[in-house]
mmCIF file of C-alpha atoms in Angstrom:
data_model
loop_
_atom_site.group_PDB
_atom_site.id
_atom_site.type_symbol
_atom_site.label_atom_id
_atom_site.label_comp_id
_atom_site.label_asym_id
_atom_site.label_seq_id
_atom_site.Cartn_x
_atom_site.Cartn_y
_atom_site.Cartn_z
ATOM 1 C CA UNK A 160 -200.780 -193.209 90.323
ATOM 2 C CA UNK A 161 -200.278 -193.319 86.597
ATOM 3 C CA UNK A 162 -197.286 -191.560 85.032
ATOM 4 C CA UNK A 163 -199.438 -190.333 82.211
ATOM 5 C CA UNK A 164 -203.076 -189.266 82.146
ATOM 6 C CA UNK A 165 -205.561 -187.414 80.000
ATOM 7 C CA UNK A 166 -207.084 -184.196 81.323
ATOM 8 C CA UNK A 167 -209.473 -182.100 79.228
ATOM 9 C CA UNK A 168 -207.874 -183.316 76.035
ATOM 10 C CA UNK A 169 -204.305 -182.620 77.202
ATOM 11 C CA UNK A 170 -201.677 -185.234 77.986
ATOM 12 C CA UNK A 171 -200.342 -184.888 81.534
ATOM 13 C CA UNK A 172 -196.842 -186.293 81.965
ATOM 14 C CA UNK A 173 -195.224 -187.073 85.310
ATOM 15 C CA UNK A 174 -192.499 -184.539 86.208
ATOM 16 C CA UNK A 175 -189.989 -187.356 86.746
ATOM 17 C CA UNK A 176 -190.598 -188.523 83.165
ATOM 18 C CA UNK A 177 -189.946 -185.010 81.830
ATOM 19 C CA UNK A 178 -186.716 -184.718 83.835
ATOM 20 C CA UNK A 179 -185.511 -188.179 82.777
ATOM 21 C CA UNK A 180 -186.236 -187.459 79.106
ATOM 22 C CA UNK A 181 -184.468 -184.097 79.285
ATOM 23 C CA UNK A 182 -181.472 -185.643 81.045
ATOM 24 C CA UNK A 183 -181.229 -188.426 78.454
ATOM 25 C CA UNK A 184 -181.312 -185.874 75.639
ATOM 26 C CA UNK A 185 -178.579 -183.811 77.300
ATOM 27 C CA UNK A 186 -176.372 -186.896 77.626
ATOM 28 C CA UNK A 187 -176.983 -187.798 73.978
ATOM 29 C CA UNK A 188 -176.087 -184.305 72.757
ATOM 30 C CA UNK A 189 -172.973 -183.990 74.906
ATOM 31 C CA UNK A 190 -171.788 -187.611 75.000
ATOM 32 C CA UNK A 191 -168.631 -186.690 73.076
ATOM 33 C CA UNK A 192 -167.608 -184.473 76.011
ATOM 34 C CA UNK A 193 -168.077 -187.337 78.480
ATOM 35 C CA UNK A 194 -165.634 -189.689 76.758
ATOM 36 C CA UNK A 195 -162.002 -188.988 77.609
ATOM 37 C CA UNK A 196 -158.807 -191.028 77.641
ATOM 38 C CA UNK A 197 -159.818 -193.009 80.715
ATOM 39 C CA UNK A 198 -163.247 -193.916 79.334
ATOM 40 C CA UNK A 199 -161.747 -194.857 75.963
ATOM 41 C CA UNK A 200 -159.086 -196.999 77.627
ATOM 42 C CA UNK A 201 -161.845 -198.910 79.408
ATOM 43 C CA UNK A 202 -163.520 -199.635 76.055
ATOM 44 C CA UNK A 203 -160.171 -200.637 74.541
ATOM 45 C CA UNK A 204 -159.506 -203.049 77.421
ATOM 46 C CA UNK A 205 -162.863 -204.757 76.773
ATOM 47 C CA UNK A 206 -162.161 -204.981 73.037
ATOM 48 C CA UNK A 207 -158.674 -206.359 73.724
ATOM 49 C CA UNK A 208 -160.116 -209.332 75.596
ATOM 50 C CA UNK A 209 -161.790 -210.703 72.460
ATOM 51 C CA UNK A 210 -159.834 -209.030 69.652
ATOM 52 C CA UNK A 211 -156.306 -208.380 70.945
ATOM 53 C CA UNK A 212 -154.711 -208.428 67.496
ATOM 54 C CA UNK A 213 -156.601 -205.441 66.094
ATOM 55 C CA UNK A 214 -155.860 -203.376 69.217
ATOM 56 C CA UNK A 215 -152.157 -204.245 69.240
ATOM 57 C CA UNK A 216 -151.878 -203.540 65.521
ATOM 58 C CA UNK A 217 -153.440 -200.079 65.821
ATOM 59 C CA UNK A 218 -152.142 -198.696 69.131
ATOM 60 C CA UNK A 219 -149.452 -197.450 69.288
ATOM 61 C CA UNK A 220 -147.946 -198.900 66.085
ATOM 62 C CA UNK A 221 -150.167 -196.895 63.710
ATOM 63 C CA UNK A 222 -152.070 -194.326 65.764
ATOM 64 C CA UNK A 223 -151.657 -192.626 69.113
ATOM 65 C CA UNK A 224 -154.497 -192.993 71.615
ATOM 66 C CA UNK A 225 -155.182 -189.254 71.310
ATOM 67 C CA UNK A 226 -156.049 -189.539 67.620
ATOM 68 C CA UNK A 227 -158.310 -192.546 68.254
ATOM 69 C CA UNK A 228 -160.018 -190.556 71.010
ATOM 70 C CA UNK A 229 -160.615 -187.622 68.648
ATOM 71 C CA UNK A 230 -162.187 -189.956 66.064
ATOM 72 C CA UNK A 231 -164.510 -191.431 68.691
ATOM 73 C CA UNK A 232 -165.460 -187.963 69.939
ATOM 74 C CA UNK A 233 -166.169 -186.866 66.357
ATOM 75 C CA UNK A 234 -168.532 -189.812 65.916
ATOM 76 C CA UNK A 235 -170.315 -189.186 69.208
ATOM 77 C CA UNK A 236 -170.662 -185.481 68.399
ATOM 78 C CA UNK A 237 -173.021 -186.475 65.580
ATOM 79 C CA UNK A 238 -174.776 -189.126 67.699
ATOM 80 C CA UNK A 239 -172.991 -192.061 66.034
ATOM 81 C CA UNK A 240 -172.580 -194.959 68.460
ATOM 82 C CA UNK A 241 -169.044 -196.224 69.109
ATOM 83 C CA UNK A 242 -170.342 -199.504 70.522
ATOM 84 C CA UNK A 243 -168.952 -201.334 67.484
ATOM 85 C CA UNK A 244 -165.392 -200.451 68.421
ATOM 86 C CA UNK A 245 -164.029 -203.426 66.507
ATOM 87 C CA UNK A 246 -165.272 -202.020 63.186
ATOM 88 C CA UNK A 247 -163.893 -198.592 64.089
ATOM 89 C CA UNK A 248 -160.466 -200.040 64.914
ATOM 90 C CA UNK A 249 -160.380 -202.236 61.808
ATOM 91 C CA UNK A 250 -161.206 -199.190 59.670
ATOM 92 C CA UNK A 251 -158.471 -197.167 61.334
ATOM 93 C CA UNK A 252 -155.962 -199.975 60.794
ATOM 94 C CA UNK A 253 -156.811 -199.909 57.085
ATOM 95 C CA UNK A 254 -156.686 -196.149 56.519
ATOM 96 C CA UNK A 255 -154.416 -194.668 59.215
ATOM 97 C CA UNK A 256 -151.206 -195.678 57.398
ATOM 98 C CA UNK A 257 -152.194 -193.143 54.711
ATOM 99 C CA UNK A 258 -153.480 -190.280 56.898
ATOM 100 C CA UNK A 259 -153.363 -189.285 60.552
ATOM 101 C CA UNK A 260 -156.028 -186.585 60.196
ATOM 102 C CA UNK A 261 -158.771 -187.508 62.709
ATOM 103 C CA UNK A 262 -161.451 -185.757 60.653
ATOM 104 C CA UNK A 263 -160.627 -187.730 57.512
ATOM 105 C CA UNK A 264 -160.391 -190.951 59.532
ATOM 106 C CA UNK A 265 -163.795 -190.182 61.045
ATOM 107 C CA UNK A 266 -165.319 -190.051 57.571
ATOM 108 C CA UNK A 267 -163.879 -193.490 56.773
ATOM 109 C CA UNK A 268 -165.324 -194.825 60.036
ATOM 110 C CA UNK A 269 -168.733 -193.324 59.260
ATOM 111 C CA UNK A 270 -168.732 -195.173 55.930
ATOM 112 C CA UNK A 271 -167.942 -198.452 57.724
ATOM 113 C CA UNK A 272 -170.706 -197.781 60.268
ATOM 114 C CA UNK A 273 -173.173 -196.699 57.591
ATOM 115 C CA UNK A 274 -175.751 -199.388 58.292
ATOM 116 C CA UNK A 275 -176.044 -198.501 61.966
ATOM 117 C CA UNK A 276 -176.097 -194.762 61.150
ATOM 118 C CA UNK A 277 -178.937 -195.025 58.645
ATOM 119 C CA UNK A 278 -180.947 -197.710 60.459
ATOM 120 C CA UNK A 279 -182.289 -195.249 63.027
ATOM 121 C CA UNK A 280 -183.224 -192.767 60.276
ATOM 122 C CA UNK A 281 -185.575 -195.081 58.377
ATOM 123 C CA UNK A 282 -189.325 -194.518 58.349
ATOM 124 C CA UNK A 283 -191.687 -197.255 59.597
ATOM 125 C CA UNK A 284 -191.988 -198.232 55.915
ATOM 126 C CA UNK A 285 -188.218 -198.807 55.774
ATOM 127 C CA UNK A 286 -187.520 -195.793 53.545
ATOM 128 C CA UNK A 287 -184.904 -193.091 53.982
ATOM 129 C CA UNK A 288 -186.350 -189.623 53.198
ATOM 130 C CA UNK A 289 -183.661 -187.157 52.169
ATOM 131 C CA UNK A 290 -183.015 -183.559 51.325
ATOM 132 C CA UNK A 291 -180.506 -182.984 48.536
ATOM 133 C CA UNK A 292 -178.675 -180.000 47.092
ATOM 134 C CA UNK A 293 -179.083 -178.897 43.513
ATOM 135 C CA UNK A 294 -176.019 -179.959 41.502
ATOM 136 C CA UNK A 295 -174.804 -176.385 40.977
ATOM 137 C CA UNK A 296 -175.078 -175.687 44.714
ATOM 138 C CA UNK A 297 -173.133 -178.798 45.671
ATOM 139 C CA UNK A 298 -170.452 -177.994 43.091
ATOM 140 C CA UNK A 299 -170.098 -174.472 44.439
ATOM 141 C CA UNK A 300 -169.621 -175.811 47.970
ATOM 142 C CA UNK A 301 -167.049 -178.340 46.712
ATOM 143 C CA UNK A 302 -165.142 -175.576 44.941
ATOM 144 C CA UNK A 303 -164.964 -173.730 48.263
ATOM 145 C CA UNK A 304 -162.956 -176.519 49.922
ATOM 146 C CA UNK A 305 -159.353 -175.319 50.015
ATOM 147 C CA UNK A 306 -156.182 -176.893 51.379
ATOM 148 C CA UNK A 307 -154.509 -175.063 54.288
ATOM 149 C CA UNK A 308 -151.785 -175.824 56.823
ATOM 150 C CA UNK A 309 -154.580 -176.959 59.155
ATOM 151 C CA UNK A 310 -156.039 -179.290 56.532
ATOM 152 C CA UNK A 311 -159.047 -178.826 54.212
ATOM 153 C CA UNK A 312 -161.145 -175.761 55.074
ATOM 154 C CA UNK A 313 -164.341 -174.324 53.608
ATOM 155 C CA UNK A 314 -164.188 -170.819 52.120
ATOM 156 C CA UNK A 315 -167.453 -169.524 50.639
ATOM 157 C CA UNK A 316 -169.038 -166.192 49.785
ATOM 158 C CA UNK A 317 -170.970 -164.971 52.883
ATOM 159 C CA UNK A 318 -174.034 -164.147 50.784
ATOM 160 C CA UNK A 319 -174.086 -167.651 49.338
ATOM 161 C CA UNK A 320 -173.738 -169.164 52.823
ATOM 162 C CA UNK A 321 -176.545 -167.001 54.212
ATOM 163 C CA UNK A 322 -178.913 -168.011 51.430
ATOM 164 C CA UNK A 323 -177.940 -171.683 51.688
ATOM 165 C CA UNK A 324 -178.572 -171.762 55.439
ATOM 166 C CA UNK A 325 -181.907 -169.988 55.032
ATOM 167 C CA UNK A 326 -183.155 -172.406 52.366
ATOM 168 C CA UNK A 327 -181.913 -175.472 54.256
ATOM 169 C CA UNK A 328 -183.591 -174.226 57.420
ATOM 170 C CA UNK A 329 -186.909 -173.859 55.619
ATOM 171 C CA UNK A 330 -186.779 -177.316 54.036
ATOM 172 C CA UNK A 331 -185.497 -178.941 57.230
ATOM 173 C CA UNK A 332 -188.411 -177.519 59.216
ATOM 174 C CA UNK A 333 -190.876 -178.904 56.672
ATOM 175 C CA UNK A 334 -189.203 -182.297 56.813
ATOM 176 C CA UNK A 335 -189.249 -182.378 60.617
ATOM 177 C CA UNK A 336 -192.977 -181.634 60.575
ATOM 178 C CA UNK A 337 -193.588 -184.617 58.302
ATOM 179 C CA UNK A 338 -190.951 -187.118 59.424
ATOM 180 C CA UNK A 339 -189.843 -185.885 62.898
ATOM 181 C CA UNK A 340 -186.303 -185.533 61.563
ATOM 182 C CA UNK A 341 -184.394 -183.871 58.747
ATOM 183 C CA UNK A 342 -181.613 -185.565 56.776
ATOM 184 C CA UNK A 343 -179.414 -184.005 54.096
ATOM 185 C CA UNK A 344 -177.535 -186.158 51.572
ATOM 186 C CA UNK A 345 -174.320 -184.743 50.063
ATOM 187 C CA UNK A 346 -171.157 -186.032 48.422
ATOM 188 C CA UNK A 347 -168.404 -187.480 50.652
ATOM 189 C CA UNK A 348 -166.093 -184.597 49.651
ATOM 190 C CA UNK A 349 -168.239 -181.965 51.385
ATOM 191 C CA UNK A 350 -170.102 -183.903 54.097
ATOM 192 C CA UNK A 351 -167.856 -182.896 56.989
ATOM 193 C CA UNK A 352 -167.651 -179.283 55.817
ATOM 194 C CA UNK A 353 -171.432 -179.034 55.453
ATOM 195 C CA UNK A 354 -171.944 -180.468 58.918
ATOM 196 C CA UNK A 355 -169.457 -178.003 60.432
ATOM 197 C CA UNK A 356 -171.111 -175.144 58.565
ATOM 198 C CA UNK A 357 -174.644 -176.083 59.639
ATOM 199 C CA UNK A 358 -173.903 -177.226 63.187
ATOM 200 C CA UNK A 359 -174.716 -173.865 64.775
ATOM 201 C CA UNK A 360 -177.484 -172.785 62.415
ATOM 202 C CA UNK A 361 -179.389 -176.018 61.670
ATOM 203 C CA UNK A 362 -178.225 -178.304 64.524
ATOM 204 C CA UNK A 363 -181.062 -180.805 64.122
ATOM 205 C CA UNK A 364 -180.153 -181.511 60.478
ATOM 206 C CA UNK A 365 -178.413 -184.873 60.017
ATOM 207 C CA UNK A 366 -175.830 -184.761 57.222
ATOM 208 C CA UNK A 367 -175.085 -188.027 55.413
ATOM 209 C CA UNK A 368 -172.758 -188.869 52.546
ATOM 210 C CA UNK A 369 -173.429 -191.326 49.741
ATOM 211 C CA UNK A 370 -170.783 -193.622 51.262
ATOM 212 C CA UNK A 371 -172.936 -194.148 54.349
ATOM 213 C CA UNK A 372 -176.036 -195.468 52.585
ATOM 214 C CA UNK A 373 -176.195 -199.137 51.620
ATOM 215 C CA UNK A 374 -177.483 -199.850 48.073
ATOM 216 C CA UNK A 375 -180.313 -201.941 49.533
ATOM 217 C CA UNK A 376 -181.869 -198.988 51.390
ATOM 218 C CA UNK A 377 -184.764 -197.397 49.470
ATOM 219 C CA UNK A 378 -184.243 -193.656 49.225
ATOM 220 C CA UNK A 379 -187.132 -191.203 49.040
ATOM 221 C CA UNK A 380 -186.451 -187.657 47.880
ATOM 222 C CA UNK A 381 -188.184 -185.120 50.111
ATOM 223 C CA UNK A 382 -186.938 -181.919 48.445
ATOM 224 C CA UNK A 383 -184.047 -180.463 46.482
ATOM 225 C CA UNK A 384 -182.556 -177.232 47.844
ATOM 226 C CA UNK A 385 -182.037 -174.636 45.119
ATOM 227 C CA UNK A 386 -180.556 -171.146 45.331
ATOM 228 C CA UNK A 387 -181.513 -168.357 42.977
ATOM 229 C CA UNK A 388 -177.971 -166.944 42.845
ATOM 230 C CA UNK A 389 -175.936 -170.175 42.819
ATOM 231 C CA UNK A 390 -173.401 -170.187 40.028
#
């Protein structure tokens, strides 16, 4: 019996295939919740066999395991593979002496992993289609980043946020229809804040920073998001 068949113009898919696909998607979306201290320690032990120096230099001399775990969970939350743990650790060794904020360290790691992040977003022609924000819109978001006791936070006018989400949703849906995915390019200063803002409202929108795109990758502009009331 074939897993897949044609019937009156419709594609019939085996139930087991549907369940397997759904299960794989669930694991991908929630992989960050499946990696805890024990799972991370297993990955560290494997890395230590071939690259003991980088592990010993980072843990516990520079960072606690808990911070490294948070960085890895942050990466997985946005479907970034942590398979290249050596690059992640080398990046943390370089930047952790200056900051212990796991969110900031995650952004440094994303820049180091940029090639692997963008590779899966390329079209069959090898191009990277992108949504961008109008300069005034991006500047207004950047101006809303304020320093607090809990670190940088985003504070924006609710009306501006509502309009921004609505316009991004519209453009993202168009992009998904054409390219099966939607990708927004923003400055490194606001990337994390934009992702946190859009996570609940436009969850399928991938948010990249300029630091994550290699100069050799051809970029194709899909649309520029503009707001009528952006200052």
